[in-house]
XYZ file of C-alpha atoms in Angstrom:
532
model
C 161.880 40.784 111.985
C 162.587 37.117 111.341
C 162.307 35.193 108.079
C 158.779 33.929 107.450
C 157.110 31.767 104.791
C 160.133 30.228 103.111
C 159.163 28.891 99.695
C 162.173 26.581 99.610
C 161.117 24.573 102.645
C 157.457 25.142 103.464
C 154.519 23.614 101.520
C 152.840 26.961 100.811
C 151.700 26.465 97.207
C 148.310 24.759 96.983
C 147.551 22.485 94.038
C 145.089 19.855 92.915
C 146.488 16.651 91.506
C 145.637 15.161 88.137
C 145.369 11.607 89.424
C 142.507 12.093 91.861
C 141.768 15.792 92.083
C 142.902 15.810 95.696
C 144.553 18.902 97.163
C 148.247 18.898 97.926
C 150.535 21.745 98.943
C 154.169 21.988 97.839
C 157.291 23.961 98.505
C 158.739 25.564 95.376
C 161.323 22.778 94.866
C 158.616 20.180 95.490
C 156.369 21.848 92.930
C 159.105 21.775 90.300
C 159.500 18.025 90.855
C 155.730 17.566 90.499
C 155.838 19.511 87.228
C 158.591 17.225 85.949
C 156.179 14.311 86.458
C 153.188 16.325 85.146
C 151.172 15.696 88.304
C 149.526 19.118 88.700
C 146.006 19.763 87.448
C 145.587 23.320 88.728
C 146.295 25.856 91.473
C 143.359 26.951 93.687
C 144.925 30.368 94.385
C 145.528 31.152 90.726
C 143.099 33.579 89.070
C 142.688 33.585 85.264
C 144.681 36.759 84.593
C 147.542 35.365 86.718
C 147.986 32.179 84.687
C 150.631 33.407 82.305
C 152.724 35.346 84.861
C 152.824 32.211 87.033
C 153.745 29.925 84.134
C 156.373 32.386 82.877
C 157.885 32.724 86.350
C 158.195 28.955 86.799
C 159.732 28.522 83.334
C 162.186 31.419 83.524
C 163.266 30.460 87.033
C 163.881 26.826 86.128
C 165.721 27.716 82.913
C 167.945 30.174 84.767
C 168.787 27.658 87.495
C 169.493 24.839 85.040
C 171.715 26.984 82.840
C 173.741 28.254 85.780
C 174.589 24.668 86.741
C 175.154 23.499 83.177
C 172.151 21.155 83.128
C 170.020 20.694 80.017
C 167.181 18.689 81.606
C 165.055 19.510 84.682
C 166.190 18.053 88.002
C 164.118 15.232 89.451
C 164.577 15.695 93.212
C 163.652 18.434 95.664
C 167.177 18.558 97.016
C 168.625 19.308 93.589
C 166.085 22.050 92.934
C 166.602 23.645 96.344
C 170.344 23.706 95.849
C 169.920 25.170 92.360
C 167.610 27.937 93.571
C 169.938 28.822 96.433
C 172.755 28.944 93.903
C 170.867 31.789 92.194
C 171.073 33.763 95.453
C 174.622 33.057 96.707
C 174.702 36.127 98.965
C 171.684 34.829 100.887
C 172.371 31.188 101.807
C 169.709 31.298 104.545
C 167.004 31.583 101.860
C 165.889 35.124 102.700
C 165.334 35.900 99.016
C 162.814 33.045 98.876
C 160.828 34.138 101.943
C 157.686 36.223 101.570
C 158.573 38.131 104.734
C 162.117 39.192 105.620
C 163.860 42.173 107.270
C 163.338 45.176 105.018
C 167.053 45.720 104.427
C 167.272 42.246 102.880
C 165.651 40.829 99.763
C 162.367 38.976 100.172
C 160.635 37.044 97.428
C 159.913 39.487 94.542
C 160.699 42.375 96.918
C 163.853 44.477 96.634
C 165.751 45.435 99.803
C 165.087 48.932 101.118
C 168.120 51.175 101.792
C 168.865 50.880 105.520
C 165.589 48.980 105.892
C 163.775 52.265 106.530
C 160.107 52.112 105.480
C 158.807 54.844 107.788
C 157.780 56.973 104.797
C 155.885 54.124 103.100
C 152.311 55.196 103.724
C 150.315 52.955 101.383
C 149.081 49.946 103.384
C 147.324 47.036 101.652
C 145.450 44.426 103.687
C 143.978 42.264 100.891
C 146.010 40.160 98.471
C 143.880 41.042 95.454
C 144.242 44.738 96.245
C 147.988 44.341 95.739
C 147.430 42.728 92.341
C 147.649 44.600 89.056
C 145.067 47.059 87.802
C 142.625 44.375 86.663
C 141.665 43.690 90.270
C 142.938 46.669 92.207
C 140.522 49.181 90.654
C 137.318 47.131 90.590
C 137.168 46.956 86.790
C 136.845 43.245 86.012
C 136.989 41.743 89.505
C 135.924 43.260 92.793
C 138.957 44.153 94.864
C 139.839 43.803 98.522
C 137.843 40.585 98.930
C 140.772 38.423 100.067
C 141.156 39.659 103.629
C 141.421 36.060 104.792
C 143.909 35.237 102.060
C 146.217 32.254 102.136
C 149.954 32.703 101.686
C 149.833 31.628 98.037
C 147.137 34.232 97.325
C 149.763 36.838 98.211
C 152.353 34.921 96.183
C 150.253 34.953 93.003
C 149.255 38.599 93.452
C 152.871 39.613 93.964
C 154.085 37.835 90.818
C 151.178 39.265 88.823
C 151.936 42.821 89.955
C 155.678 42.653 89.495
C 155.769 40.931 86.095
C 152.792 42.306 84.132
C 151.798 45.685 85.563
C 152.063 48.878 83.532
C 152.271 52.581 84.267
C 149.767 53.942 86.772
C 150.632 57.551 87.384
C 153.745 59.275 88.695
C 155.915 56.961 90.774
C 154.200 53.801 89.545
C 156.168 52.518 86.583
C 155.488 49.378 84.592
C 157.525 46.422 83.406
C 160.107 46.427 80.628
C 158.460 43.551 78.766
C 155.708 45.618 77.146
C 155.403 48.421 74.592
C 154.794 51.527 76.707
C 153.225 52.008 80.098
C 149.638 51.705 78.865
C 150.255 48.548 76.852
C 150.164 44.947 78.082
C 152.240 41.791 78.182
C 150.444 39.344 75.894
C 151.666 35.782 75.594
C 151.389 33.175 72.878
C 152.915 29.729 72.790
C 152.401 26.095 71.851
C 150.771 23.832 74.425
C 151.482 20.101 73.985
C 149.097 17.374 75.030
C 149.116 17.056 78.810
C 148.743 19.393 81.749
C 150.758 22.115 83.464
C 153.908 20.036 83.647
C 154.062 19.131 79.972
C 153.880 22.739 78.862
C 156.348 23.794 81.555
C 158.913 21.200 80.456
C 158.492 22.148 76.809
C 159.050 25.837 77.470
C 162.009 25.252 79.797
C 163.738 23.260 77.043
C 162.810 25.931 74.503
C 164.425 28.664 76.583
C 167.598 26.670 77.094
C 167.853 25.808 73.396
C 167.415 29.446 72.335
C 169.444 31.195 75.027
C 172.405 32.098 72.804
C 170.132 33.517 70.127
C 168.281 35.729 72.633
C 171.595 37.001 74.020
C 172.886 37.824 70.554
C 169.757 39.510 69.216
C 168.969 41.584 72.298
C 172.404 42.471 73.669
C 171.958 40.647 76.982
C 174.528 38.881 79.181
C 175.303 35.222 78.650
C 177.291 35.074 81.900
C 176.888 36.890 85.204
C 173.849 38.862 84.066
C 171.306 39.996 86.622
C 168.509 37.427 86.641
C 166.472 38.046 89.802
C 165.789 41.782 89.980
C 164.622 41.616 93.583
C 168.050 40.764 94.967
C 169.562 44.254 94.697
C 168.846 47.202 96.959
C 166.524 49.616 95.168
C 166.076 53.170 96.362
C 163.694 54.037 93.542
C 166.110 56.695 92.298
C 167.778 54.849 89.439
C 167.209 52.124 86.846
C 169.112 48.959 86.075
C 170.684 48.868 82.594
C 168.894 46.489 80.231
C 172.198 45.295 78.770
C 173.271 44.024 82.198
C 170.476 41.453 82.413
C 170.341 37.702 81.991
C 168.174 36.713 78.985
C 165.756 34.873 81.302
C 165.527 37.738 83.789
C 162.542 37.931 86.154
C 161.786 41.544 86.850
C 160.008 43.617 89.442
C 158.461 46.992 88.696
C 157.195 48.228 92.092
C 158.648 48.908 95.532
C 156.611 46.706 97.835
C 157.272 44.818 101.070
C 155.149 42.201 102.761
C 155.072 42.216 106.533
C 153.109 40.774 109.441
C 150.735 42.295 111.942
C 151.211 42.218 115.702
C 152.137 38.811 117.108
C 152.874 37.559 113.557
C 149.252 37.678 112.535
C 147.932 38.243 109.016
C 150.163 39.315 106.120
C 149.777 42.845 104.786
C 151.747 44.911 102.276
C 153.265 48.364 102.290
C 154.207 50.135 99.064
C 155.759 53.351 97.857
C 156.573 54.962 94.528
C 159.822 55.325 92.614
C 161.360 58.121 90.575
C 162.363 55.825 87.772
C 161.494 52.451 86.270
C 163.392 49.475 87.656
C 164.815 48.638 84.204
C 165.915 51.265 81.684
C 164.229 49.902 78.564
C 162.032 52.722 77.225
C 163.753 52.734 73.847
C 163.277 49.027 73.299
C 159.506 49.242 72.704
C 158.980 45.993 74.574
C 161.456 44.049 72.426
C 163.245 42.262 75.246
C 163.493 38.655 74.097
C 160.400 37.634 76.048
C 159.821 33.982 75.077
C 156.059 34.481 74.643
C 155.626 37.976 73.176
C 155.208 38.462 69.395
C 157.038 41.403 67.831
C 155.437 43.611 65.209
C 158.271 43.680 62.682
C 156.618 46.403 60.601
C 156.325 48.848 63.491
C 159.278 47.615 65.548
C 157.458 47.011 68.823
C 156.005 44.276 70.997
C 152.419 43.224 70.422
C 149.838 44.946 72.610
C 146.277 43.647 72.354
C 143.163 45.823 72.209
C 139.742 45.254 73.731
C 139.042 42.839 70.849
C 141.570 40.460 72.371
C 142.740 37.624 70.130
C 139.904 37.761 67.612
C 140.129 35.677 64.445
C 141.791 38.477 62.469
C 144.641 38.998 64.918
C 144.913 35.288 65.736
C 145.229 34.359 62.046
C 147.945 36.982 61.576
C 149.821 35.776 64.661
C 149.588 32.176 63.525
C 150.382 32.439 59.822
C 151.003 36.033 58.745
C 154.193 37.960 58.048
C 153.492 41.020 60.185
C 154.778 39.526 63.450
C 157.943 37.734 64.458
C 156.763 34.724 66.409
C 158.224 34.261 69.909
C 160.323 31.196 70.606
C 157.540 29.547 72.653
C 155.347 29.573 69.541
C 157.890 27.897 67.262
C 156.968 24.198 66.806
C 159.468 21.413 67.361
C 159.267 17.740 66.429
C 159.111 16.673 70.080
C 155.730 18.415 70.399
C 154.044 15.406 68.852
C 151.446 15.716 66.128
C 148.211 15.303 68.079
C 146.440 17.337 70.727
C 148.456 20.488 70.082
C 147.134 23.981 70.705
C 148.448 27.500 70.590
C 147.472 29.393 73.729
C 147.131 33.173 73.572
C 146.655 35.181 76.779
C 146.676 38.816 77.817
C 145.086 41.591 79.847
C 144.052 44.686 77.918
C 145.109 47.814 79.747
C 144.295 51.466 79.120
C 144.847 54.758 80.874
C 143.796 53.974 84.425
C 141.489 51.149 83.390
C 141.409 47.665 81.978
C 139.355 46.206 79.152
C 139.399 42.607 80.193
C 141.378 39.404 80.337
C 141.545 37.568 77.014
C 142.443 33.948 76.415
C 142.151 31.869 73.266
C 143.121 28.289 72.455
C 143.838 27.617 68.786
C 143.848 23.938 67.711
C 146.717 22.784 65.495
C 145.884 19.851 63.249
C 148.618 17.321 62.327
C 149.014 18.691 58.794
C 149.143 22.281 60.015
C 151.804 21.263 62.546
C 153.825 19.563 59.823
C 153.603 22.618 57.575
C 154.652 24.900 60.426
C 157.612 22.640 61.198
C 158.675 22.828 57.563
C 158.056 26.587 57.532
C 155.494 26.195 54.768
C 153.340 29.101 55.884
C 152.390 30.488 52.476
C 149.420 28.184 51.927
C 148.298 28.544 55.543
C 148.500 32.321 55.313
C 146.590 32.310 51.990
C 143.766 30.114 53.321
C 143.495 32.143 56.518
C 143.464 35.479 54.653
C 140.784 34.229 52.228
C 138.611 33.233 55.174
C 139.157 36.507 57.015
C 138.178 38.442 53.891
C 135.153 36.218 53.265
C 133.830 36.763 56.783
C 134.343 40.498 56.353
C 132.463 40.504 53.058
C 129.608 38.442 54.494
C 129.387 40.721 57.530
C 129.275 43.771 55.242
C 126.526 42.233 53.126
C 124.561 41.239 56.211
C 124.928 44.717 57.681
C 123.567 46.381 54.544
C 120.667 43.928 54.411
C 119.794 44.457 58.078
C 119.926 48.229 57.625
C 117.572 47.902 54.652
C 115.194 45.944 56.893
C 115.294 48.417 59.782
C 115.020 51.346 57.357
C 111.712 50.101 56.009
C 113.085 48.755 52.739
C 114.623 52.059 51.615
C 117.701 52.077 49.406
C 119.535 55.228 50.504
C 122.289 56.406 48.177
C 124.048 58.354 50.928
C 125.081 56.212 53.946
C 125.187 59.332 56.128
C 121.393 59.587 55.774
C 120.914 56.332 57.695
C 119.648 57.035 61.236
C 122.203 56.424 63.987
C 119.757 54.196 65.864
C 119.509 51.961 62.799
C 123.291 51.699 62.532
C 123.578 50.745 66.210
C 120.952 48.002 65.967
C 122.640 46.594 62.882
C 126.059 46.706 64.528
C 124.849 44.567 67.439
C 123.608 41.872 65.046
C 126.798 41.934 62.990
C 128.844 41.548 66.144
C 126.924 38.410 67.115
C 127.399 36.995 63.610
C 131.151 37.647 63.664
C 131.481 36.117 67.129
C 129.937 32.914 65.807
C 132.326 32.814 62.855
C 135.224 33.643 65.154
C 134.445 30.657 67.400
C 134.588 28.154 64.516
C 137.314 29.853 62.469
C 140.310 27.616 63.187
C 138.422 24.321 63.355
C 136.998 25.077 59.917
C 140.402 26.139 58.617
C 141.962 22.891 59.898
C 139.247 20.925 58.076
C 140.218 22.565 54.802
C 143.947 22.000 55.301
C 143.451 18.343 56.239
C 141.098 17.593 53.348
C 142.108 15.948 50.077
C 139.472 18.129 48.386
C 140.095 21.549 49.964
C 138.118 23.490 47.338
C 134.976 21.504 48.157
C 135.488 22.035 51.897
C 135.962 25.762 51.337
C 132.788 26.004 49.265
C 130.766 24.125 51.897
C 132.067 26.546 54.509
C 131.003 29.531 52.393
C 127.533 28.036 51.889
C 127.101 27.299 55.584
C 128.275 30.809 56.483
C 125.713 32.247 54.088
C 123.028 30.149 55.764
C 124.076 31.406 59.195
C 124.062 34.996 57.974
C 120.561 34.586 56.573
C 119.379 33.130 59.877
C 120.648 36.293 61.585
C 118.838 38.456 59.044
C 115.575 36.577 59.475
C 115.877 36.727 63.256
C 115.908 40.516 62.916
C 112.457 40.518 61.312
C 110.804 40.791 64.714
C 112.753 43.987 65.385
C 111.956 45.493 61.983
C 108.832 47.360 60.844
C 105.599 45.679 61.944
C 102.950 47.649 60.069
C 101.433 45.268 57.532
C 102.439 46.776 54.174
C 105.757 48.205 55.396
C 106.643 44.916 57.058
C 106.395 42.925 53.811
C 108.206 45.587 51.816
C 111.065 45.819 54.332
C 111.523 42.054 54.619
C 111.388 41.478 50.878
C 113.845 44.300 50.195
C 116.269 43.031 52.835
C 116.204 39.465 51.539
C 116.504 40.633 47.953
C 119.553 42.708 48.796
C 121.089 39.810 50.691
C 120.602 37.246 47.919
C 121.797 39.671 45.263
C 124.917 40.283 47.289
C 125.630 36.559 47.517
C 125.681 36.446 43.711
C 127.975 39.443 43.354
C 131.205 38.020 41.974
C 133.195 41.037 43.143
C 132.459 40.303 46.803
C 132.517 36.510 47.174
C 133.477 35.145 43.737
C 133.657 31.445 44.647
C 130.244 31.500 46.294
C 128.735 33.717 43.594
C 129.901 31.473 40.744
C 128.470 28.433 42.504
C 125.091 30.025 43.168
C 124.773 31.318 39.617
C 124.929 27.820 38.153
C 121.355 27.267 36.873
C 121.239 23.481 36.857
C 121.099 22.938 40.597
C 119.217 24.842 43.260
C 122.046 26.177 45.423
C 120.170 28.728 47.507
C 121.734 28.895 50.976
C 118.327 28.905 52.609
C 114.648 29.254 51.780
C 113.477 32.770 51.192
C 111.087 34.186 53.764
C 108.368 36.653 53.134
């Protein structure tokens, strides 16, 4: 078998350019030059759940290559990048480790060499690129699998990186990556995105990794020199694991034994896979705390963050942004070179479970200039206080709305024992509360930024409370059509629900700021007109 599809020389990676939206394909060194100049708008082969693995790969690879050659800024020519990448694979000067297809006893891109090149016992054959991908596509949960039978080379490239750098445990012989807490967890990512496109974020994160390398080495017991960085270079029989302490801090791992090959007469690419008796990296005891530049660490529980089916909802996002529960990853730490305008925090992750997935989650959190300044100065106390007050207020409003909706659906009854409420009533109320919370979630950080930026934050906070009360009442009134319709019962149920809602708004134990405002007699401060 000869070397095929060499990423160092062949323009195999499809892109669209920022300048005119036109397509252009690059080799890997050519792509890195384009990222230096921030010329790339997007990648046609890249699927949403593959975005972070691709970004992380490009950043870790560049940082590793630059550090090895003692450079602190990205190279600006293809020749320099090609030489740097080959320098990462000195035992393979012909570029085999950067080819998608190579003899099985040699490394191929993201594919470990097989002992003696013998794959006769590898029985699992995969003909579609998306079928090779991680669980999110391979089991028909979120995306239909095996649709890419006419896949381009970079479809296989993206699927391979996705599988090898974010897959978890999937039964005996199918172990997951080291950079997550347990086999059924996930590899979430959170980091600052400066104004610009793919290249701007890439350059920022490359510099961040280089600036924090020594700290990662010290805190995680990794190798500053001569550590293993590209896990696909070594022969892997599947019988043993590589020691975590032997790794480079920017290591790019693989978790599965897979080889790409070609059909008869060098026709279409297909993959063959087999299991292993151990994980590629021995890191079970680390609980996902590996120095990953984008993964928050739960300092209370001593483990890497793993998101649930709720994704990055406003509660978790506020805690990740401003709270004390998590240690923020280095990619999330602001620096002065970020600039003050157009900044966002990007959170991404695929929720995994036992043999299933619960979706891809992505959230962009705007950072206002004042918030950025406070984060730079590590003045998180006020930010955390404002965020927590808002989280609690939304929770209180949702609770009040739920009780009012239940009163409506229950015909105006005031049951003393919540267990007496019919299950069907609880379910209908829960659906409405969910829609209310989703609306508040969507505006949470924009509204928070408004308060932080204002010279009269108390007034801004009060206006937000009043507008939230109005939105909650709109939800309650919209439920009238689903409540009792018989004439007398209808009026009783609606009146009781509205009465409970308005009384709750004036309860100083629940929402004291709003309650004190509404109880002032001199001005009509009702959040909305009452409806009969």
